[in-house]
Coordinates of C-alpha atoms in Angstrom, one line a residue:
M1 CA 0.0 0.0 0.0
R2 CA 1.3 3.5 -0.9
I3 CA -0.7 6.1 0.9
R4 CA -1.2 9.4 -0.8
A5 CA -3.0 12.6 0.0
Q6 CA -5.7 14.1 -2.2
M7 CA -7.5 17.5 -1.8
A8 CA -11.1 16.9 -2.9
M9 CA -14.4 18.8 -3.1
V10 CA -18.0 17.9 -2.5
M11 CA -20.9 20.1 -3.7
N12 CA -24.4 19.9 -2.3
L13 CA -26.6 20.5 -5.3
D14 CA -29.7 21.0 -3.2
K15 CA -28.2 24.4 -2.2
C16 CA -27.1 25.7 -5.6
I17 CA -29.3 28.6 -6.7
G18 CA -27.5 29.2 -10.0
C19 CA -26.2 32.6 -9.2
H20 CA -22.9 32.1 -10.9
T21 CA -20.9 34.0 -8.3
C22 CA -18.4 31.1 -8.2
S23 CA -17.9 31.5 -12.0
V24 CA -17.5 35.2 -11.8
T25 CA -15.0 35.2 -9.0
C26 CA -13.0 32.4 -10.6
K27 CA -13.0 34.4 -13.8
Q28 CA -11.7 37.5 -12.2
T29 CA -9.0 35.6 -10.3
W30 CA -7.7 33.2 -13.0
T31 CA -8.9 33.9 -16.5
N32 CA -9.2 37.7 -17.0
R33 CA -6.2 37.8 -19.3
E34 CA -5.8 38.0 -23.1
G35 CA -6.3 34.6 -24.7
T36 CA -8.7 33.3 -22.0
E37 CA -11.8 35.3 -22.9
Y38 CA -13.8 32.1 -23.5
V39 CA -12.3 30.1 -20.7
W40 CA -14.3 29.2 -17.6
F41 CA -12.4 27.1 -15.1
N42 CA -15.7 27.1 -13.1
N43 CA -19.0 27.2 -14.8
V44 CA -22.6 26.5 -13.7
E45 CA -24.8 24.5 -16.0
T46 CA -28.5 24.0 -16.1
K47 CA -29.5 20.4 -16.3
P48 CA -31.0 19.0 -18.4
G49 CA -29.0 20.7 -21.1
I50 CA -26.1 20.1 -23.4
G51 CA -23.5 21.9 -21.2
Y52 CA -20.3 23.8 -21.9
P53 CA -18.7 23.2 -24.4
K54 CA -21.7 21.8 -26.3
H55 CA -22.3 18.1 -25.8
Y56 CA -19.1 17.6 -23.8
E57 CA -20.6 14.4 -22.3
D58 CA -20.8 12.7 -25.7
Q59 CA -17.6 10.7 -25.6
E60 CA -18.4 8.9 -28.8
R61 CA -17.8 12.2 -30.4
W62 CA -14.9 13.6 -28.3
K63 CA -13.1 10.3 -27.4
G64 CA -12.5 11.6 -23.8
G65 CA -11.6 9.5 -20.8
W66 CA -10.7 5.8 -20.6
K67 CA -12.2 2.5 -21.8
L68 CA -11.4 -1.2 -21.6
D69 CA -10.0 -2.8 -24.7
G70 CA -10.8 -6.4 -25.8
S71 CA -8.3 -7.8 -23.3
G72 CA -9.8 -5.8 -20.4
R73 CA -6.9 -3.4 -20.2
L74 CA -7.4 0.3 -19.5
V75 CA -6.7 2.4 -22.6
L76 CA -7.4 6.0 -23.6
R77 CA -10.5 6.5 -25.8
S78 CA -8.3 8.9 -27.9
G79 CA -6.0 6.0 -28.8
G80 CA -2.5 4.8 -28.0
R81 CA 0.7 6.8 -28.2
L82 CA 1.3 6.0 -31.9
K83 CA -2.3 7.0 -32.9
R84 CA -2.0 10.3 -31.0
L85 CA 1.4 11.1 -32.5
S86 CA 0.0 10.4 -36.0
R87 CA -2.6 13.2 -35.5
I88 CA -0.5 15.5 -33.4
F89 CA -0.6 18.3 -36.0
A90 CA -4.3 17.7 -36.9
N91 CA -6.4 16.5 -34.0
P92 CA -9.9 15.9 -35.2
D93 CA -11.4 15.5 -31.7
L94 CA -11.2 19.1 -30.6
P95 CA -14.1 21.4 -29.8
S96 CA -14.3 24.4 -32.1
I97 CA -15.0 28.0 -31.0
D98 CA -18.6 27.3 -32.0
D99 CA -18.8 24.5 -29.4
Y100 CA -17.6 27.0 -26.8
Y101 CA -18.6 30.5 -27.9
E102 CA -17.0 33.4 -29.6
P103 CA -16.2 35.9 -26.8
A104 CA -17.6 39.4 -27.5
S105 CA -17.3 42.9 -26.1
F106 CA -19.2 46.1 -26.8
D107 CA -18.4 49.5 -28.1
K108 CA -19.6 51.5 -25.1
D109 CA -18.2 54.7 -26.4
I110 CA -21.0 55.0 -28.9
L111 CA -23.4 55.6 -26.0
V112 CA -21.2 58.3 -24.5
D113 CA -20.2 60.1 -27.7
A114 CA -23.5 60.0 -29.5
P115 CA -24.7 63.5 -30.4
G116 CA -27.9 64.8 -28.8
G117 CA -31.2 65.0 -30.7
L118 CA -31.0 61.7 -32.5
A119 CA -34.2 60.2 -33.7
D120 CA -33.1 56.7 -32.7
T121 CA -31.5 55.6 -29.4
P122 CA -27.9 54.6 -30.0
V123 CA -27.2 50.9 -29.5
K124 CA -23.8 49.3 -28.5
K125 CA -23.2 46.5 -30.9
P126 CA -21.2 43.4 -30.1
Y127 CA -17.8 42.7 -31.7
S128 CA -15.6 39.7 -31.5
K129 CA -12.7 39.7 -29.0
L130 CA -10.9 37.3 -31.4
T131 CA -11.1 39.2 -34.7
G132 CA -12.4 42.6 -33.8
E133 CA -15.2 42.3 -36.3
P134 CA -18.9 42.9 -35.6
M135 CA -20.8 39.7 -34.7
A136 CA -24.1 38.3 -33.6
I137 CA -24.2 36.5 -30.2
T138 CA -25.8 33.1 -30.6
W139 CA -24.3 31.0 -27.8
G140 CA -22.5 31.4 -24.5
A141 CA -21.2 29.6 -21.4
N142 CA -24.5 30.2 -19.6
W143 CA -26.8 30.2 -22.6
E144 CA -29.2 27.6 -21.1
D145 CA -29.3 29.3 -17.7
S146 CA -32.6 28.3 -15.9
L147 CA -34.3 27.4 -19.2
G148 CA -35.4 24.1 -17.8
G149 CA -34.7 21.6 -20.6
S150 CA -34.9 23.9 -23.6
T151 CA -32.2 21.8 -25.2
A152 CA -33.0 18.6 -23.4
Q153 CA -33.7 16.7 -26.5
D154 CA -29.9 16.9 -27.2
D155 CA -28.8 16.0 -23.7
P156 CA -26.7 12.7 -23.9
N157 CA -27.9 11.7 -20.4
L158 CA -31.5 11.7 -21.5
A159 CA -30.7 9.8 -24.6
R160 CA -29.2 7.0 -22.5
M161 CA -32.3 6.6 -20.3
A162 CA -34.3 3.5 -20.6
Q163 CA -37.5 5.5 -19.7
Q164 CA -37.8 8.7 -21.6
V165 CA -38.8 11.8 -19.8
K166 CA -42.0 13.4 -20.9
F167 CA -41.6 17.1 -20.9
E168 CA -44.9 18.5 -20.1
F169 CA -45.3 21.9 -18.5
E170 CA -46.3 20.5 -15.1
K171 CA -43.4 18.0 -15.2
T172 CA -40.6 20.1 -16.4
F173 CA -37.6 20.0 -14.1
L174 CA -34.2 21.7 -13.8
F175 CA -31.3 22.0 -11.4
H176 CA -27.9 23.6 -11.5
L177 CA -24.6 21.8 -11.8
P178 CA -21.4 23.7 -11.0
R179 CA -18.4 22.2 -12.6
I180 CA -14.6 22.5 -12.2
C181 CA -11.7 20.3 -13.1
E182 CA -12.1 16.9 -11.4
H183 CA -8.4 16.6 -10.4
C184 CA -8.8 12.9 -11.0
L185 CA -6.9 10.0 -9.4
N186 CA -6.5 8.5 -12.9
P187 CA -6.4 11.7 -15.1
A188 CA -6.7 11.0 -18.9
C189 CA -5.2 14.5 -19.7
V190 CA -1.9 13.6 -17.9
S191 CA -1.6 10.4 -19.8
A192 CA -2.4 11.9 -23.1
C193 CA 0.1 14.8 -22.9
P194 CA 3.0 14.2 -25.3
S195 CA 5.4 16.6 -23.7
G196 CA 4.8 15.7 -20.0
A197 CA 3.5 19.2 -19.2
M198 CA 0.4 17.9 -17.4
Y199 CA 1.1 16.4 -14.0
K200 CA -0.5 15.4 -10.8
R201 CA 1.1 17.1 -7.7
E202 CA 2.7 14.6 -5.4
E203 CA 1.8 16.4 -2.2
D204 CA -2.0 16.9 -2.7
G205 CA -3.1 15.3 -6.0
I206 CA -3.9 18.6 -7.7
V207 CA -3.5 18.3 -11.5
L208 CA -1.6 21.2 -13.1
V209 CA 0.1 22.3 -16.3
D210 CA 3.8 23.2 -16.5
Q211 CA 3.8 26.2 -18.8
D212 CA 7.4 25.8 -19.7
R213 CA 6.9 22.2 -20.9
C214 CA 3.6 22.7 -22.7
R215 CA 3.9 22.8 -26.5
G216 CA 0.2 23.3 -27.3
W217 CA -0.4 19.8 -28.8
R218 CA -4.0 19.9 -27.3
M219 CA -4.2 16.2 -26.7
C220 CA -5.1 17.0 -23.1
V221 CA -8.2 18.9 -24.4
S222 CA -9.4 15.8 -26.3
A223 CA -8.6 13.3 -23.5
C224 CA -10.4 15.2 -20.7
P225 CA -13.9 13.9 -20.8
Y226 CA -15.2 16.9 -18.8
K227 CA -13.6 19.3 -21.2
K228 CA -12.0 21.3 -18.4
V229 CA -8.7 21.9 -20.2
Y230 CA -8.5 25.0 -22.4
V231 CA -6.0 26.5 -24.7
N232 CA -4.9 30.1 -24.2
H233 CA -5.1 31.3 -27.8
A234 CA -2.6 34.1 -27.1
T235 CA 0.1 31.8 -25.8
G236 CA -0.8 28.5 -27.4
K237 CA -0.6 26.8 -24.0
A238 CA -3.0 24.6 -22.1
E239 CA -4.6 26.0 -19.0
K240 CA -7.0 24.6 -16.5
C241 CA -8.4 24.9 -13.0
T242 CA -5.6 25.0 -10.4
F243 CA -7.8 24.2 -7.4
C244 CA -6.5 27.6 -6.2
F245 CA -3.4 25.8 -4.9
P246 CA -1.7 29.0 -3.7
R247 CA -4.7 29.6 -1.4
L248 CA -4.8 26.0 -0.2
E249 CA -1.1 26.1 0.6
A250 CA -2.0 29.0 2.9
G251 CA -4.8 27.1 4.5
Q252 CA -7.5 29.0 2.7
P253 CA -10.4 27.5 0.6
T254 CA -10.6 27.9 -3.2
I255 CA -12.0 31.2 -4.4
C256 CA -15.2 29.4 -5.7
S257 CA -15.8 27.9 -2.3
E258 CA -15.0 31.2 -0.4
T259 CA -17.5 33.2 -2.4
C260 CA -20.3 30.6 -2.8
V261 CA -23.6 32.2 -1.9
G262 CA -25.3 28.9 -1.2
R263 CA -22.5 27.5 1.0
L264 CA -22.8 24.3 -1.0
R265 CA -19.0 23.4 -1.3
Y266 CA -17.0 21.4 1.1
L267 CA -13.2 21.0 1.0
G268 CA -11.0 18.4 2.7
L269 CA -8.2 16.0 2.6
L270 CA -8.5 12.3 1.7
W271 CA -6.1 9.4 2.0
Y272 CA -6.0 6.9 -0.8
D273 CA -4.0 3.8 -1.8
E274 CA -2.1 4.7 -4.9
D275 CA -1.5 1.0 -5.6
A276 CA -5.2 0.3 -5.9
V277 CA -6.0 3.1 -8.4
L278 CA -5.4 1.1 -11.6
A279 CA -7.5 -1.9 -10.4
A280 CA -10.3 0.4 -9.4
A281 CA -10.4 2.1 -12.8
S282 CA -10.3 -1.2 -14.6
V283 CA -13.3 -3.1 -13.2
A284 CA -15.3 -4.7 -15.9
D285 CA -18.8 -3.4 -15.1
D286 CA -19.4 0.4 -15.1
A287 CA -21.9 -0.1 -12.3
D288 CA -19.1 -1.3 -10.1
L289 CA -16.9 1.8 -10.6
L290 CA -18.4 3.7 -7.7
D291 CA -17.7 1.0 -5.1
A292 CA -14.3 0.4 -6.7
Q293 CA -13.3 4.1 -6.2
R294 CA -14.7 4.2 -2.7
S295 CA -12.5 1.1 -1.9
V296 CA -9.4 3.1 -2.9
F297 CA -10.0 5.6 -0.1
L298 CA -8.7 4.9 3.4
D299 CA -10.5 5.7 6.6
P300 CA -8.6 8.6 8.1
T301 CA -10.0 7.9 11.6
D302 CA -8.6 4.4 11.6
P303 CA -5.5 4.3 13.8
A304 CA -3.8 1.9 11.5
V305 CA -4.3 4.2 8.5
Q306 CA -3.0 7.2 10.6
Q307 CA 0.1 5.2 11.5
A308 CA 0.6 4.4 7.8
A309 CA 0.4 8.1 7.0
R310 CA 3.0 8.9 9.7
D311 CA 5.3 6.2 8.2
A312 CA 4.8 7.8 4.8
G313 CA 6.0 11.1 6.2
M314 CA 2.7 12.9 6.4
P315 CA 2.7 15.8 8.9
E316 CA 0.6 15.5 12.1
D317 CA -1.7 18.4 11.2
W318 CA -2.4 16.8 7.8
I319 CA -3.4 13.6 9.6
A320 CA -5.7 15.5 11.9
A321 CA -7.1 17.4 9.0
A322 CA -7.9 14.2 7.1
A323 CA -9.7 12.8 10.2
A324 CA -11.8 16.0 10.4
S325 CA -12.4 16.2 6.6
P326 CA -16.0 16.9 5.6
V327 CA -15.3 15.4 2.3
W328 CA -14.5 12.0 3.9
K329 CA -17.7 12.2 5.9
L330 CA -19.9 12.9 2.9
I331 CA -18.2 10.3 0.7
G332 CA -17.0 7.6 3.0
E333 CA -19.0 7.8 6.2
Y334 CA -22.5 8.9 5.2
R335 CA -22.0 7.8 1.6
I336 CA -24.3 10.5 0.1
A337 CA -21.8 12.1 -2.3
L338 CA -21.4 10.6 -5.8
P339 CA -18.8 11.3 -8.5
L340 CA -19.7 12.9 -11.8
H341 CA -19.7 10.3 -14.6
P342 CA -17.7 7.5 -13.0
E343 CA -18.0 5.6 -16.3
Y344 CA -15.3 7.8 -17.7
R345 CA -12.9 5.8 -15.5
T346 CA -10.8 8.8 -14.5
L347 CA -11.8 8.4 -10.8
P348 CA -12.9 12.0 -10.4
M349 CA -12.3 13.8 -7.1
V350 CA -15.1 16.5 -7.2
W351 CA -18.2 14.7 -5.9
Y352 CA -21.8 15.8 -5.6
V353 CA -24.7 15.3 -3.2
P354 CA -27.6 14.9 -5.8
P355 CA -30.5 17.3 -5.6
L356 CA -33.7 16.2 -3.7
S357 CA -37.0 17.7 -4.7
P358 CA -39.4 18.8 -1.9
V359 CA -40.1 15.1 -1.1
L360 CA -42.0 15.7 2.1
D361 CA -44.4 18.0 0.5
A362 CA -44.8 15.6 -2.4
A363 CA -45.5 12.8 0.0
G364 CA -48.2 14.8 1.7
A365 CA -49.8 15.8 -1.6
A366 CA -49.9 12.2 -2.6
G367 CA -51.7 11.3 0.6
R368 CA -48.7 9.4 2.0
D369 CA -47.1 9.4 5.4
D370 CA -43.9 11.5 5.4
T371 CA -42.7 9.6 8.5
D372 CA -43.0 6.2 6.8
A373 CA -39.9 4.8 5.1
D374 CA -41.8 3.0 2.4
D375 CA -44.0 6.0 1.6
I376 CA -41.0 8.2 1.3
F377 CA -39.2 5.8 -0.9
H378 CA -42.2 5.5 -3.3
T379 CA -42.5 9.3 -3.3
I380 CA -38.8 9.6 -4.4
R381 CA -39.5 7.4 -7.4
D382 CA -42.2 9.8 -8.5
L383 CA -40.3 13.1 -8.0
R384 CA -40.1 15.7 -10.8
I385 CA -36.3 15.1 -11.1
P386 CA -36.2 11.5 -12.4
V387 CA -33.9 9.3 -10.4
E388 CA -32.9 7.7 -13.7
Y389 CA -31.6 11.0 -15.0
L390 CA -29.5 11.6 -11.9
A391 CA -28.2 8.1 -12.2
E392 CA -26.9 8.8 -15.7
L393 CA -24.9 11.7 -14.2
F394 CA -23.7 10.2 -10.9
S395 CA -23.8 6.4 -10.9
A396 CA -23.2 5.1 -14.4
G397 CA -27.0 4.6 -14.8
D398 CA -27.6 2.7 -11.5
A399 CA -30.8 4.2 -10.2
E400 CA -30.7 2.1 -7.0
V401 CA -27.6 3.9 -5.9
V402 CA -29.1 7.4 -6.4
G403 CA -32.4 6.3 -4.9
G404 CA -30.5 5.1 -1.8
V405 CA -28.8 8.5 -1.4
L406 CA -32.1 10.4 -1.9
M407 CA -33.7 8.1 0.7
K408 CA -31.1 9.1 3.2
L409 CA -31.6 12.8 2.5
A410 CA -35.4 12.5 2.7
A411 CA -35.2 10.4 5.9
M412 CA -32.9 13.0 7.5
R413 CA -35.4 15.8 6.7
S414 CA -38.3 13.8 8.1
Y415 CA -36.4 12.7 11.2
M416 CA -35.2 16.1 12.0
R417 CA -38.6 17.7 11.5
A418 CA -40.3 15.1 13.8
R419 CA -37.5 15.5 16.5
T420 CA -37.8 19.3 16.4
L421 CA -41.6 19.6 16.4
D422 CA -42.6 17.0 19.0
G423 CA -39.3 15.3 20.1
T424 CA -40.3 11.9 18.6
V425 CA -37.6 9.5 17.2
A426 CA -38.6 7.9 13.9
A427 CA -36.9 4.6 14.5
E428 CA -38.4 3.1 11.4
L429 CA -36.7 5.7 9.2
L430 CA -33.3 5.1 10.9
D431 CA -33.7 1.3 10.3
G432 CA -34.6 2.0 6.7
I433 CA -31.4 3.9 5.9
G434 CA -29.1 2.0 8.3
M435 CA -28.0 5.0 10.3
T436 CA -28.2 6.0 14.0
G437 CA -29.9 9.1 15.3
D438 CA -26.5 10.6 16.1
Q439 CA -25.2 10.0 12.6
V440 CA -28.4 11.6 11.1
E441 CA -28.0 14.6 13.3
A442 CA -24.3 15.0 12.5
M443 CA -25.1 14.7 8.8
Y444 CA -27.9 17.3 9.1
R445 CA -25.5 19.7 10.9
L446 CA -22.9 19.3 8.1
L447 CA -25.3 19.7 5.3
A448 CA -27.6 22.4 6.7
I449 CA -25.9 24.5 9.3
A450 CA -22.2 23.8 9.1
K451 CA -19.9 26.7 10.0
Y452 CA -17.0 27.9 7.9
D453 CA -14.4 25.8 9.6
D454 CA -16.5 22.7 9.3
R455 CA -17.0 23.1 5.6
Y456 CA -13.4 23.9 4.8
V457 CA -10.7 21.8 6.5
V458 CA -7.6 22.8 4.6
P459 CA -4.2 22.1 6.1
V460 CA -1.4 24.5 5.3
A461 CA 1.5 23.4 3.2
H462 CA 4.9 22.6 4.7
T463 CA 7.7 24.5 3.0
K464 CA 10.3 21.8 3.5
Q465 CA 8.1 19.0 2.2
A466 CA 7.0 21.2 -0.8
A467 CA 10.6 22.0 -1.7
E468 CA 11.6 18.3 -1.6
L469 CA 8.7 17.4 -3.9
E470 CA 9.5 20.2 -6.2
A471 CA 13.0 18.9 -6.6
Q472 CA 11.6 15.5 -7.5
A473 CA 9.3 17.0 -10.0
T474 CA 12.0 19.0 -11.8
A475 CA 14.2 15.9 -12.0
R476 CA 11.7 14.2 -14.4
D477 CA 13.0 13.6 -17.8
G478 CA 11.6 15.8 -20.6
C479 CA 10.6 14.7 -24.1
S480 CA 12.4 15.4 -27.3
L481 CA 9.8 18.1 -28.2
D482 CA 10.3 20.4 -25.3
G483 CA 13.4 22.3 -26.5
E484 CA 13.2 26.1 -26.4
G485 CA 11.4 27.3 -29.5
G486 CA 10.4 23.8 -30.5
P487 CA 7.3 22.8 -32.4
G488 CA 4.0 23.6 -30.9
M489 CA 5.1 26.9 -29.4
G490 CA 2.9 29.0 -31.6
G491 CA -0.5 30.2 -30.5
A492 CA -3.8 30.3 -32.4
T493 CA -7.4 31.0 -31.8
P494 CA -9.5 28.0 -30.7
D495 CA -10.7 27.4 -34.2
G496 CA -7.3 28.0 -35.8
R497 CA -8.3 31.1 -37.8
R498 CA -5.3 33.3 -37.0
Q499 CA -1.8 33.0 -35.6
L500 CA -0.9 35.2 -32.7
T501 CA 2.5 36.4 -31.4
V502 CA 3.8 33.9 -28.8
N503 CA 4.0 35.3 -25.3
P504 CA 4.8 32.3 -23.1
V505 CA 3.6 32.5 -19.6
R506 CA 6.4 31.5 -17.3
G507 CA 5.9 29.5 -14.2
R508 CA 3.1 27.2 -13.4
S509 CA -0.6 27.6 -13.7

């Protein structure tokens, strides 16, 4: 067993109001530069919908993530090394600027400088940030915001459902899905990078891009099934979510977590067994991937695991932080958080608590008892957000897994309401979800009323340890393509329409 540390995030989708504050603050912090106008390290999507970039979940089109070959071996969907090298100058599996959107700005001076007495009100017209030419805005990163399934007919998750959703006015549903880089345990982008620029940090598992090594081959963009690697068209370099590692090293939460209005994000440290990652990602049945990934995690409250962490050189405050991690509680103890598209086999490390419709009201409206476990379960199967749809997102289509999570959440609500109103203990509900009253109350406190320090348990970095790991990272051998001024150093717009002056960004991002 090789114990490793991984910073991870859990988002409670029941609390997301779709305000996009996380996206705006991330944009202002990380992608407010030339060449990143279309880049959103954090974006909030309305589901059902086709997402950003368009149809990013359609891996038959984009060849992202991993699959098992005929021999049961784990291979990239984008092909082996020779196949990638054969298309290194003309990769057909890249989203175009139309799949993202052409960033625009407006000539605001026309409003200020317009002469008085005009018969018509002056209008500021949009122009392209890429070409400078006038343009019509037809798509954007938040184009589907709160439209409730306006593009649902093209949502790949609905297409895979055995029972089709009937979109009638009274049955229309939507929820918001914030997305960042998953910082996977088995990242496809790292494996696909020809120059070795993509790497996973030894100390905390964050996936980053070495800007000095990056040669702009863009294989990482194709390989990432979540399409969270972007190309800066001013530098020709790949960029992605950094998990705000400078903030984490100072013991602070990511900027998207810090500014989240709904307080739906949780940050914490996990221990995992690095030797078990390949086997977990290689299980034959997609439905087994969730349990396989959970088996990779190590219980941070287990004294044997804590001793193994000490033997591996982990600092004492990191061991304490892992034991107090809200992420571990939601993933490993309460088991109510689920990964986004585990079938991509990247073992993602940003997990979600699926949204629960107002089940207690629905139970009452249907004439059912909201304190009866069976009545609540049957109500969950009839909610406006179909369990099957959530299963396509979070459990590789296994509706029983999502149903079990929603049952826990519904039972928690009913239990806490009964205990608060008349002090009764709904033992039948506890038996139905296999939890004790103390566990349910602790889960309620974490999900509903957790304080800042309970939601974000972030240990500070240790300078000595970081320096040693940095020395190990810089000792890695480069490839034959990473010489100064080598091929791939040029920049271009995302659709390749024009070449820009190269302005390499030094350092890491």
